[in-house]
CSV table of N, CA and C in Angstrom, one decimal:
chain,number,residue,atom,x,y,z
T,1,MET,N,0.9,-1.1,-0.3
T,1,MET,CA,0.4,0.3,0.0
T,1,MET,C,1.0,1.4,0.1
T,2,GLY,N,0.3,2.3,-0.3
T,2,GLY,CA,1.1,3.4,-0.7
T,2,GLY,C,0.3,4.7,-1.2
T,3,ASN,N,0.5,5.6,-1.7
T,3,ASN,CA,0.2,6.7,-2.2
T,3,ASN,C,0.2,6.8,-3.4
T,4,ARG,N,-0.9,7.2,-4.2
T,4,ARG,CA,-0.9,7.1,-5.9
T,4,ARG,C,-0.7,8.5,-6.2
T,5,SER,N,-0.3,8.5,-7.6
T,5,SER,CA,0.5,10.0,-7.7
T,5,SER,C,-0.6,10.8,-7.8
T,6,ASP,N,-2.0,10.8,-7.8
T,6,ASP,CA,-3.1,11.9,-7.0
T,6,ASP,C,-2.9,12.3,-5.6
T,7,GLY,N,-2.2,11.7,-5.0
T,7,GLY,CA,-1.8,11.4,-3.6
T,7,GLY,C,-2.9,10.6,-2.8
T,8,LEU,N,-3.8,9.7,-3.2
T,8,LEU,CA,-4.6,9.2,-2.3
T,8,LEU,C,-3.9,7.8,-1.8
T,9,SER,N,-4.2,7.4,-1.0
T,9,SER,CA,-3.8,6.3,-0.8
T,9,SER,C,-4.3,5.1,-1.5
T,10,ASP,N,-3.7,3.7,-1.8
T,10,ASP,CA,-4.1,2.7,-2.6
T,10,ASP,C,-3.5,1.6,-2.2
T,11,VAL,N,-3.8,0.6,-2.4
T,11,VAL,CA,-2.9,-0.9,-3.0
T,11,VAL,C,-2.4,-0.6,-4.4
T,12,LEU,N,-1.0,-0.7,-4.0
T,12,LEU,CA,-0.2,-0.5,-5.3
T,12,LEU,C,0.1,-1.9,-6.0
T,13,GLN,N,0.4,-2.6,-4.6
T,13,GLN,CA,0.6,-4.5,-5.4
T,13,GLN,C,-0.3,-5.4,-4.7
T,14,ASP,N,-0.7,-6.1,-5.2
T,14,ASP,CA,-1.2,-7.1,-4.7
T,14,ASP,C,-0.9,-8.6,-5.4
T,15,GLU,N,-0.1,-9.5,-4.7
T,15,GLU,CA,0.5,-10.9,-5.7
T,15,GLU,C,0.6,-11.5,-4.6
T,16,ASP,N,0.5,-13.3,-4.8
T,16,ASP,CA,0.6,-14.3,-3.8
T,16,ASP,C,2.4,-14.5,-4.2
T,17,VAL,N,2.9,-14.7,-3.2
T,17,VAL,CA,4.4,-15.0,-2.7
T,17,VAL,C,4.3,-16.5,-3.3
T,18,MET,N,5.1,-16.9,-4.5
T,18,MET,CA,5.3,-18.3,-4.8
T,18,MET,C,6.9,-18.4,-4.8
T,19,PHE,N,7.1,-19.6,-5.0
T,19,PHE,CA,8.5,-20.3,-4.4
T,19,PHE,C,8.4,-21.3,-5.7
T,20,ASP,N,9.4,-21.9,-6.3
T,20,ASP,CA,10.0,-22.9,-7.2
T,20,ASP,C,9.8,-23.9,-6.7
T,21,GLY,N,9.8,-24.1,-5.2
T,21,GLY,CA,9.4,-25.6,-4.9
T,21,GLY,C,9.7,-25.3,-2.9
T,22,PRO,N,9.3,-26.5,-2.0
T,22,PRO,CA,9.2,-26.0,-0.7
T,22,PRO,C,10.5,-25.4,-0.4
T,23,SER,N,11.6,-25.0,-0.7
T,23,SER,CA,12.5,-24.2,-0.3
T,23,SER,C,12.6,-23.1,-1.2
T,24,GLY,N,13.0,-21.5,-1.0
T,24,GLY,CA,13.3,-20.4,-1.4
T,24,GLY,C,13.3,-19.6,-0.6
T,25,ALA,N,13.6,-18.3,-1.5
T,25,ALA,CA,13.3,-16.7,-0.6
T,25,ALA,C,12.9,-16.0,-1.6
T,26,ARG,N,12.1,-14.9,-1.1
T,26,ARG,CA,11.8,-14.1,-2.1
T,26,ARG,C,11.5,-12.6,-1.4
T,27,ASP,N,11.8,-12.0,-2.3
T,27,ASP,CA,12.2,-10.3,-1.6
T,27,ASP,C,11.1,-9.7,-1.6
T,28,LEU,N,10.4,-8.9,-0.7
T,28,LEU,CA,8.8,-8.5,-1.3
T,28,LEU,C,9.2,-7.0,-1.1
T,29,TRP,N,10.2,-6.1,-0.6
T,29,TRP,CA,11.1,-5.0,-0.8
T,29,TRP,C,12.1,-4.5,-0.1
T,30,PHE,N,12.5,-3.8,-0.7
T,30,PHE,CA,14.0,-3.4,-0.2
T,30,PHE,C,14.2,-1.7,-0.3
T,31,ASN,N,14.7,-1.2,0.8
T,31,ASN,CA,15.3,0.0,0.2
T,31,ASN,C,16.9,0.4,0.4
T,32,THR,N,16.9,1.3,-0.5
T,32,THR,CA,18.8,1.3,-0.6
T,32,THR,C,19.3,2.5,0.5
T,33,THR,N,18.2,3.8,0.8
T,33,THR,CA,18.7,4.1,1.9
T,33,THR,C,17.8,4.6,2.9
T,34,THR,N,18.3,5.3,4.3
T,34,THR,CA,17.4,5.5,5.4
T,34,THR,C,17.5,7.0,5.7
T,35,PRO,N,16.4,7.4,5.7
T,35,PRO,CA,15.7,7.2,5.6
T,35,PRO,C,14.6,6.7,4.4
T,36,ALA,N,13.8,5.7,4.3
T,36,ALA,CA,13.2,5.0,3.0
T,36,ALA,C,12.4,6.1,2.2
T,37,ASP,N,12.6,6.4,0.6
T,37,ASP,CA,11.7,7.0,-0.1
T,37,ASP,C,10.4,6.6,0.2
T,38,LEU,N,9.7,7.7,0.3
T,38,LEU,CA,8.1,7.2,0.8
T,38,LEU,C,7.4,7.4,-0.6
T,39,ALA,N,7.6,7.9,-1.5
T,39,ALA,CA,7.1,8.0,-3.1
T,39,ALA,C,7.2,7.3,-3.6
T,40,ALA,N,8.2,6.2,-3.7
T,40,ALA,CA,8.2,4.9,-4.6
T,40,ALA,C,7.2,4.3,-4.6
T,41,THR,N,6.5,4.0,-6.0
T,41,THR,CA,5.5,3.3,-6.7
T,41,THR,C,6.0,2.3,-6.8
T,42,THR,N,6.8,2.1,-7.5
T,42,THR,CA,7.2,1.0,-8.4
T,42,THR,C,8.4,-0.7,-7.2
T,43,ASP,N,8.1,-2.0,-7.7
T,43,ASP,CA,9.0,-2.5,-7.2
T,43,ASP,C,10.1,-2.3,-7.2
T,44,PRO,N,10.7,-1.8,-6.1
T,44,PRO,CA,12.1,-2.2,-6.1
T,44,PRO,C,12.9,-3.3,-6.3
T,45,THR,N,12.3,-4.6,-6.3
T,45,THR,CA,12.6,-5.8,-6.4
T,45,THR,C,12.9,-6.2,-7.6
T,46,ALA,N,11.8,-5.7,-8.8
T,46,ALA,CA,11.6,-6.1,-9.7
T,46,ALA,C,12.9,-6.7,-10.7
T,47,GLY,N,13.3,-7.5,-11.1
T,47,GLY,CA,14.7,-7.6,-11.7
T,47,GLY,C,15.9,-7.7,-11.2
T,48,ALA,N,15.9,-7.4,-9.7
T,48,ALA,CA,17.1,-7.0,-8.6
T,48,ALA,C,17.5,-9.0,-8.8
T,49,LYS,N,18.7,-8.6,-8.3
T,49,LYS,CA,19.5,-10.0,-8.0
T,49,LYS,C,19.2,-10.2,-6.6
T,50,PHE,N,18.8,-11.5,-6.0
T,50,PHE,CA,19.0,-11.9,-4.6
T,50,PHE,C,20.3,-11.6,-4.1
T,51,VAL,N,20.4,-10.8,-3.0
T,51,VAL,CA,21.6,-11.0,-2.3
T,51,VAL,C,21.0,-11.4,-1.1
T,52,HIS,N,22.1,-12.0,0.1
T,52,HIS,CA,22.0,-12.4,1.3
T,52,HIS,C,21.4,-11.2,2.5
T,53,GLU,N,22.9,-9.8,2.2
T,53,GLU,CA,22.8,-9.0,2.8
T,53,GLU,C,21.8,-7.9,2.5
T,54,ALA,N,21.3,-7.0,3.2
T,54,ALA,CA,20.8,-5.8,2.9
T,54,ALA,C,21.4,-4.9,2.2
T,55,PRO,N,21.3,-3.8,1.7
T,55,PRO,CA,21.6,-3.3,0.8
T,55,PRO,C,22.7,-1.7,1.8
T,56,ASP,N,23.6,-1.8,1.5
T,56,ASP,CA,24.5,-0.3,2.4
T,56,ASP,C,23.7,0.3,2.3
T,57,GLY,N,23.4,0.8,3.8
T,57,GLY,CA,22.2,2.2,4.2
T,57,GLY,C,21.2,1.7,4.3
T,58,GLY,N,20.4,0.3,3.8
T,58,GLY,CA,19.4,0.2,3.6
T,58,GLY,C,18.8,-1.0,4.3
T,59,ALA,N,17.4,-1.4,3.7
T,59,ALA,CA,16.8,-3.0,4.5
T,59,ALA,C,16.3,-3.7,3.5
T,60,VAL,N,15.9,-5.0,3.5
T,60,VAL,CA,15.3,-5.9,2.8
T,60,VAL,C,13.8,-6.4,3.4
T,61,PHE,N,13.2,-6.5,3.3
T,61,PHE,CA,12.0,-7.7,3.8
T,61,PHE,C,11.9,-8.8,2.9
T,62,ARG,N,11.5,-9.6,3.2
T,62,ARG,CA,11.7,-11.2,2.5
T,62,ARG,C,11.1,-12.3,3.3
T,63,ILE,N,10.5,-13.3,2.6
T,63,ILE,CA,9.8,-14.3,3.1
T,63,ILE,C,11.1,-15.6,2.6
T,64,VAL,N,11.3,-16.1,3.4
T,64,VAL,CA,12.1,-17.5,3.3
T,64,VAL,C,11.1,-18.9,3.5
T,65,SER,N,11.4,-19.8,2.8
T,65,SER,CA,11.0,-21.1,3.1
T,65,SER,C,11.8,-22.2,3.0
T,66,TRP,N,11.9,-23.3,3.9
T,66,TRP,CA,13.1,-24.2,4.1
T,66,TRP,C,12.4,-25.3,4.3
T,67,ALA,N,12.6,-26.0,3.0
T,67,ALA,CA,12.4,-27.7,3.5
T,67,ALA,C,12.9,-28.1,4.6
T,68,PRO,N,12.3,-29.6,4.9
T,68,PRO,CA,13.0,-30.3,6.1
T,68,PRO,C,14.3,-30.9,5.1
T,69,GLY,N,15.4,-30.7,5.9
T,69,GLY,CA,16.5,-31.3,5.5
T,69,GLY,C,17.6,-30.3,4.9
T,70,THR,N,17.1,-29.4,4.6
T,70,THR,CA,17.7,-28.3,3.9
T,70,THR,C,19.0,-28.0,4.6
T,71,HIS,N,20.0,-28.1,3.7
T,71,HIS,CA,21.5,-27.8,3.9
T,71,HIS,C,22.1,-28.9,5.1
T,72,ASP,N,21.2,-29.8,5.5
T,72,ASP,CA,21.7,-31.0,6.4
T,72,ASP,C,22.9,-31.6,6.0
T,73,ASP,N,23.1,-32.2,4.8
T,73,ASP,CA,23.8,-33.0,4.0
T,73,ASP,C,25.2,-32.3,3.5
T,74,LYS,N,25.0,-30.7,3.3
T,74,LYS,CA,25.9,-30.2,2.8
T,74,LYS,C,27.4,-30.2,3.6
T,75,THR,N,28.4,-30.5,2.4
T,75,THR,CA,29.6,-30.5,3.1
T,75,THR,C,30.2,-28.5,3.6
T,76,PRO,N,31.0,-28.6,4.3
T,76,PRO,CA,31.4,-27.2,4.7
T,76,PRO,C,32.0,-26.2,3.7
T,77,GLU,N,32.5,-27.1,2.6
T,77,GLU,CA,32.8,-26.3,1.6
T,77,GLU,C,31.7,-25.9,0.3
T,78,GLU,N,30.5,-27.1,0.2
T,78,GLU,CA,29.4,-26.7,-0.4
T,78,GLU,C,28.5,-25.4,0.2
T,79,MET,N,28.5,-25.3,1.3
T,79,MET,CA,28.2,-23.9,2.4
T,79,MET,C,28.6,-22.7,1.8
T,80,ARG,N,30.0,-23.2,1.7
T,80,ARG,CA,30.8,-21.6,1.5
T,80,ARG,C,30.6,-21.3,0.4
T,81,ALA,N,29.9,-22.4,-0.7
T,81,ALA,CA,30.2,-21.8,-2.1
T,81,ALA,C,28.6,-21.5,-2.1
T,82,VAL,N,27.4,-21.9,-1.8
T,82,VAL,CA,26.1,-21.1,-1.4
T,82,VAL,C,26.2,-19.6,-0.7
T,83,HIS,N,26.6,-19.5,0.4
T,83,HIS,CA,27.1,-18.3,1.0
T,83,HIS,C,28.0,-17.1,0.0
T,84,ALA,N,28.4,-17.8,-0.7
T,84,ALA,CA,29.8,-16.8,-1.6
T,84,ALA,C,28.5,-16.1,-2.8
T,85,GLN,N,27.8,-17.4,-3.4
T,85,GLN,CA,27.1,-17.1,-4.4
T,85,GLN,C,25.6,-15.8,-3.9
T,86,LEU,N,25.3,-16.2,-2.6
T,86,LEU,CA,24.6,-15.2,-1.8
T,86,LEU,C,25.1,-13.9,-1.7
T,87,GLY,N,26.3,-13.6,-1.7
T,87,GLY,CA,26.9,-12.4,-1.1
T,87,GLY,C,27.2,-12.4,0.5
T,88,THR,N,27.1,-13.5,1.0
T,88,THR,CA,27.2,-13.3,2.1
T,88,THR,C,28.4,-12.8,3.0
T,89,ALA,N,28.6,-11.9,3.6
T,89,ALA,CA,29.5,-11.0,4.1
T,89,ALA,C,30.6,-11.6,4.8
T,90,HIS,N,30.0,-12.5,5.9
T,90,HIS,CA,31.1,-13.3,7.0
T,90,HIS,C,31.0,-15.0,6.9
T,91,ILE,N,31.3,-15.3,5.9
T,91,ILE,CA,31.2,-16.8,5.7
T,91,ILE,C,32.6,-17.4,6.5
T,92,PRO,N,32.0,-18.4,7.5
T,92,PRO,CA,33.6,-19.3,8.0
T,92,PRO,C,34.2,-19.9,7.3
T,93,SER,N,35.3,-20.3,8.0
T,93,SER,CA,36.3,-21.4,7.2
T,93,SER,C,35.8,-22.7,7.0
T,94,VAL,N,36.1,-23.6,6.3
T,94,VAL,CA,36.4,-25.0,6.2
T,94,VAL,C,36.6,-25.4,7.5
T,95,GLU,N,37.3,-25.0,8.5
T,95,GLU,CA,37.9,-25.6,9.8
T,95,GLU,C,37.0,-25.2,10.3
T,96,TYR,N,36.3,-23.9,10.6
T,96,TYR,CA,35.1,-23.8,11.5
T,96,TYR,C,34.2,-24.9,11.1
T,97,LEU,N,33.5,-24.8,10.0
T,97,LEU,CA,32.4,-25.2,9.8
T,97,LEU,C,32.7,-27.0,10.1
T,98,GLU,N,33.7,-27.4,9.7
T,98,GLU,CA,33.6,-29.0,10.0
T,98,GLU,C,33.7,-29.4,11.6
T,99,SER,N,33.9,-28.4,12.4
T,99,SER,CA,33.1,-28.6,13.8
T,99,SER,C,32.0,-28.0,14.4
T,100,ALA,N,31.6,-27.2,13.5
T,100,ALA,CA,30.3,-26.7,13.9
T,100,ALA,C,29.0,-27.3,13.9
T,101,LYS,N,28.2,-26.5,14.9
T,101,LYS,CA,26.9,-27.3,15.1
T,101,LYS,C,26.2,-27.6,13.5
T,102,HIS,N,26.1,-26.8,12.5
T,102,HIS,CA,25.5,-27.1,11.4
T,102,HIS,C,26.1,-26.5,10.3
T,103,PRO,N,26.4,-27.3,9.0
T,103,PRO,CA,27.3,-26.1,8.1
T,103,PRO,C,26.6,-25.1,7.6
T,104,SER,N,25.3,-24.7,7.8
T,104,SER,CA,24.8,-23.5,7.4
T,104,SER,C,25.3,-22.2,8.4
T,105,MET,N,26.6,-22.2,9.5
T,105,MET,CA,26.5,-21.0,10.2
T,105,MET,C,26.8,-20.5,9.4
T,106,HIS,N,27.1,-18.8,9.8
T,106,HIS,CA,27.5,-17.9,9.0
T,106,HIS,C,27.2,-16.4,10.1
T,107,ARG,N,27.6,-15.1,9.1
T,107,ARG,CA,27.3,-14.0,10.2
T,107,ARG,C,27.1,-13.1,9.1
T,108,THR,N,26.2,-12.1,9.3
T,108,THR,CA,25.4,-11.3,8.5
T,108,THR,C,26.0,-9.8,9.3
T,109,ASP,N,26.3,-8.6,8.2
T,109,ASP,CA,26.6,-7.5,8.8
T,109,ASP,C,25.1,-6.7,8.8
T,110,THR,N,24.3,-7.3,9.7
T,110,THR,CA,22.8,-6.8,9.6
T,110,THR,C,21.8,-6.9,10.9
T,111,LEU,N,21.1,-6.3,11.0
T,111,LEU,CA,20.1,-6.6,12.4
T,111,LEU,C,19.0,-7.0,11.9
T,112,ASN,N,18.6,-8.4,12.2
T,112,ASN,CA,17.3,-8.9,11.3
T,112,ASN,C,16.2,-8.8,12.3
T,113,TYR,N,14.7,-9.1,11.9
T,113,TYR,CA,13.7,-8.7,12.8
T,113,TYR,C,13.1,-10.0,11.9
T,114,ILE,N,13.0,-11.1,12.8
T,114,ILE,CA,12.6,-12.1,12.3
T,114,ILE,C,11.1,-12.9,12.7
T,115,VAL,N,9.9,-13.0,11.9
T,115,VAL,CA,9.1,-13.7,12.3
T,115,VAL,C,8.5,-15.1,12.0
T,116,VAL,N,8.4,-16.1,12.8
T,116,VAL,CA,8.3,-17.6,12.1
T,116,VAL,C,6.3,-17.2,12.1
T,117,LEU,N,6.5,-17.9,10.8
T,117,LEU,CA,4.7,-17.9,10.1
T,117,LEU,C,3.9,-19.7,10.1
T,118,SER,N,5.2,-20.4,9.5
T,118,SER,CA,4.6,-21.5,10.1
T,118,SER,C,6.2,-22.3,10.1
T,119,GLY,N,5.9,-24.0,10.8
T,119,GLY,CA,6.7,-24.7,10.6
T,119,GLY,C,7.1,-24.8,12.0
T,120,LYS,N,8.7,-25.3,12.0
T,120,LYS,CA,9.4,-25.4,13.3
T,120,LYS,C,10.6,-24.8,12.6
T,121,MET,N,11.6,-24.3,13.8
T,121,MET,CA,13.0,-24.2,13.2
T,121,MET,C,14.0,-24.0,14.2
T,122,TRP,N,15.0,-24.6,14.4
T,122,TRP,CA,15.9,-24.1,15.5
T,122,TRP,C,16.9,-23.4,15.0
T,123,ALA,N,16.9,-22.2,15.7
T,123,ALA,CA,18.0,-20.9,15.7
T,123,ALA,C,19.0,-21.4,16.1
T,124,LEU,N,20.3,-21.7,15.6
T,124,LEU,CA,21.4,-22.3,16.2
T,124,LEU,C,22.6,-21.3,16.2
T,125,THR,N,23.3,-20.9,17.4
T,125,THR,CA,24.2,-20.3,17.9
T,125,THR,C,25.3,-20.9,18.4
T,126,GLU,N,27.2,-20.1,18.5
T,126,GLU,CA,27.8,-20.9,19.4
T,126,GLU,C,27.5,-21.2,20.9
T,127,GLY,N,26.7,-21.1,21.2
T,127,GLY,CA,26.3,-21.2,22.5
T,127,GLY,C,24.7,-22.1,22.4
T,128,ARG,N,23.8,-21.4,23.2
T,128,ARG,CA,22.6,-21.8,23.0
T,128,ARG,C,21.7,-21.9,22.1
T,129,ASP,N,21.1,-23.0,21.6
T,129,ASP,CA,19.9,-22.9,20.3
T,129,ASP,C,18.4,-23.0,21.3
T,130,VAL,N,17.6,-22.5,20.2
T,130,VAL,CA,16.5,-22.4,20.5
T,130,VAL,C,15.4,-22.6,19.2
T,131,LEU,N,14.6,-23.1,19.9
T,131,LEU,CA,13.6,-24.0,18.8
T,131,LEU,C,12.1,-22.8,18.5
T,132,LEU,N,12.1,-22.4,17.4
T,132,LEU,CA,11.5,-21.4,16.7
T,132,LEU,C,9.9,-22.0,16.4
T,133,ARG,N,8.7,-21.7,16.7
T,133,ARG,CA,7.4,-22.0,16.6
T,133,ARG,C,6.8,-20.9,15.8
T,134,PRO,N,5.5,-21.2,15.0
T,134,PRO,CA,4.7,-20.1,14.7
T,134,PRO,C,4.3,-19.0,15.6
T,135,GLY,N,4.7,-18.0,15.2
T,135,GLY,CA,4.1,-16.7,16.1
T,135,GLY,C,5.4,-16.3,16.8
T,136,ASP,N,6.3,-17.0,16.8
T,136,ASP,CA,8.1,-16.4,17.8
T,136,ASP,C,8.4,-15.4,16.6
T,137,VAL,N,9.1,-14.3,17.7
T,137,VAL,CA,10.0,-13.6,17.0
T,137,VAL,C,11.1,-13.5,17.5
T,138,MET,N,12.2,-13.3,16.6
T,138,MET,CA,13.4,-13.3,17.2
T,138,MET,C,14.2,-12.0,16.3
T,139,VAL,N,14.9,-11.4,17.3
T,139,VAL,CA,16.0,-10.6,16.7
T,139,VAL,C,17.6,-11.1,16.9
T,140,LEU,N,18.3,-10.7,15.8
T,140,LEU,CA,19.1,-11.3,15.2
T,140,LEU,C,20.7,-10.2,15.2
T,141,GLN,N,21.3,-10.2,16.0
T,141,GLN,CA,22.3,-8.7,15.7
T,141,GLN,C,24.0,-9.3,15.2
T,142,SER,N,24.1,-9.3,14.2
T,142,SER,CA,24.9,-9.5,13.4
T,142,SER,C,26.4,-11.1,14.3
T,143,CYS,N,25.4,-11.8,14.4
T,143,CYS,CA,26.3,-13.1,15.0
T,143,CYS,C,26.4,-14.4,14.3
T,144,ILE,N,27.2,-15.4,14.8
T,144,ILE,CA,27.5,-16.6,14.1
T,144,ILE,C,26.0,-17.3,14.6
T,145,HIS,N,25.3,-18.2,13.3
T,145,HIS,CA,24.3,-18.7,13.6
T,145,HIS,C,24.2,-19.5,12.4
T,146,GLY,N,22.8,-20.4,12.6
T,146,GLY,CA,22.7,-21.2,11.8
T,146,GLY,C,21.0,-22.0,12.0
T,147,TRP,N,21.1,-22.6,11.1
T,147,TRP,CA,19.4,-22.7,11.2
T,147,TRP,C,19.1,-24.4,10.5
T,148,ARG,N,18.2,-25.1,11.3
T,148,ARG,CA,17.9,-26.4,11.2
T,148,ARG,C,16.7,-26.6,11.6
T,149,ILE,N,15.6,-27.1,10.3
T,149,ILE,CA,14.5,-27.6,10.2
T,149,ILE,C,14.1,-28.8,11.3
T,150,GLU,N,12.9,-28.1,12.4
T,150,GLU,CA,12.4,-29.4,13.1
T,150,GLU,C,11.3,-29.8,12.7
T,151,GLY,N,11.1,-31.1,12.2
T,151,GLY,CA,9.4,-31.6,11.9
T,151,GLY,C,9.6,-32.0,10.4
T,152,PRO,N,8.7,-32.7,9.9
T,152,PRO,CA,8.4,-32.7,8.7
T,152,PRO,C,7.9,-31.8,7.7
T,153,GLU,N,7.3,-30.8,8.3
T,153,GLU,CA,6.7,-29.5,7.7
T,153,GLU,C,7.8,-28.7,7.1
T,154,PRO,N,7.8,-27.9,6.2
T,154,PRO,CA,8.4,-26.5,5.9
T,154,PRO,C,8.2,-25.7,6.7
T,155,CYS,N,9.5,-24.8,7.3
T,155,CYS,CA,9.0,-23.5,7.9
T,155,CYS,C,9.4,-22.0,6.9
T,156,VAL,N,8.3,-21.6,7.4
T,156,VAL,CA,8.0,-20.3,6.4
T,156,VAL,C,8.5,-19.2,7.4
T,157,MET,N,9.4,-18.4,7.0
T,157,MET,CA,9.4,-16.6,7.9
T,157,MET,C,9.4,-16.0,7.5
T,158,ALA,N,8.9,-14.5,7.9
T,158,ALA,CA,9.1,-13.2,7.3
T,158,ALA,C,10.6,-12.6,8.1
T,159,ALA,N,11.1,-11.7,7.1
T,159,ALA,CA,12.1,-11.2,8.2
T,159,ALA,C,12.8,-10.3,7.2
T,160,THR,N,13.2,-9.1,8.0
T,160,THR,CA,13.5,-7.8,8.0
T,160,THR,C,14.8,-7.8,8.3
T,161,PHE,N,16.0,-7.2,7.2
T,161,PHE,CA,17.2,-7.5,7.3
T,161,PHE,C,17.2,-5.8,6.9
T,162,ILE,N,17.9,-5.2,8.3
T,162,ILE,CA,18.9,-3.7,8.3
T,162,ILE,C,20.4,-3.5,8.0
T,163,ASP,N,20.7,-3.2,7.4
T,163,ASP,CA,22.4,-2.8,7.2
T,163,ASP,C,22.4,-2.2,8.9
T,164,GLY,N,23.6,-3.0,9.0
T,164,GLY,CA,24.3,-2.3,10.5
T,164,GLY,C,25.6,-2.0,9.8
T,165,ALA,N,26.4,-1.9,11.4
T,165,ALA,CA,27.9,-1.3,11.5
T,165,ALA,C,27.9,-1.4,13.1
T,166,TRP,N,29.2,-1.7,13.4
T,166,TRP,CA,29.7,-1.8,14.8
T,166,TRP,C,30.4,-0.5,14.8
T,167,SER,N,29.5,0.3,16.0
T,167,SER,CA,30.2,2.1,16.4
T,167,SER,C,31.1,1.7,17.1
T,168,SER,N,30.8,0.3,18.5
T,168,SER,CA,31.5,0.5,19.8
T,168,SER,C,31.8,-0.5,20.2
T,169,GLY,N,32.6,-1.4,20.8
T,169,GLY,CA,33.0,-2.2,21.5
T,169,GLY,C,33.5,-3.2,20.6
T,170,PRO,N,33.8,-4.5,20.7
T,170,PRO,CA,34.7,-5.7,19.9
T,170,PRO,C,33.8,-6.1,19.0
T,171,ALA,N,33.8,-6.1,17.9
T,171,ALA,CA,33.2,-7.0,16.9
T,171,ALA,C,33.6,-8.7,16.9
T,172,PRO,N,32.5,-9.6,16.7
T,172,PRO,CA,32.8,-10.9,16.5
T,172,PRO,C,33.9,-11.3,15.9
T,173,LYS,N,34.7,-12.0,16.4
T,173,LYS,CA,36.0,-13.0,15.7
T,173,LYS,C,35.9,-13.5,14.6
T,174,GLU,N,36.5,-13.4,13.6
T,174,GLU,CA,36.2,-14.0,12.3
T,174,GLU,C,36.3,-15.5,12.4
T,175,GLN,N,35.4,-16.7,12.0
T,175,GLN,CA,35.6,-17.6,11.9
T,175,GLN,C,35.9,-18.4,10.7
C-alpha cells in the first residue's frame, strides 16, 4: 500500500508469494537508503538480483521457506559456495564449519527482525539454541548463527534485514 500519483492511498501491489519448490526466498521490498523514499510506487525488487545482505544503508523485507533437511547434508565447502553465491559478508572457514553445530553457520552485517509464520526451526548459535515455532519473534544482531528444520513440515519466516555497523565495542571474531 502507498500513495498514488494523485496523493490518495491505495493498494499498489497485490500478488501471491510463490516459490519454485518447498525451499526458497523472495524479497518483497527493499530500500537502498534510510530514511526510505516514501514516494516509491514501483516494485524495487523487480529484476533485482537476490543477495543475502541488506543494501548498504538500507533494508530488505523477505519471506523465506525451508524444506526439512535443507543444508543438513551439505559439506563445509558446499555451504561456503552457497554463501559466496548469495554475497554473505562473513563466511566461516572450512575448518570452523567442520566442527560447527551445522553447516549453515554464518554471520551477516545486519540487524534482523524475524517472525515464524509456519513450521518449526532451530535457531543455532555458538552457545545456546532455541526452537522457534509459529508466532515466535527473534531479533538477530550480526552473530554467528545457523538454521535447522524441526519436523516434517517446511518452515516459513518473514524477515527484515537492516544494514548495520559496529560503532563501539568489539566486533565478533572472524571464523
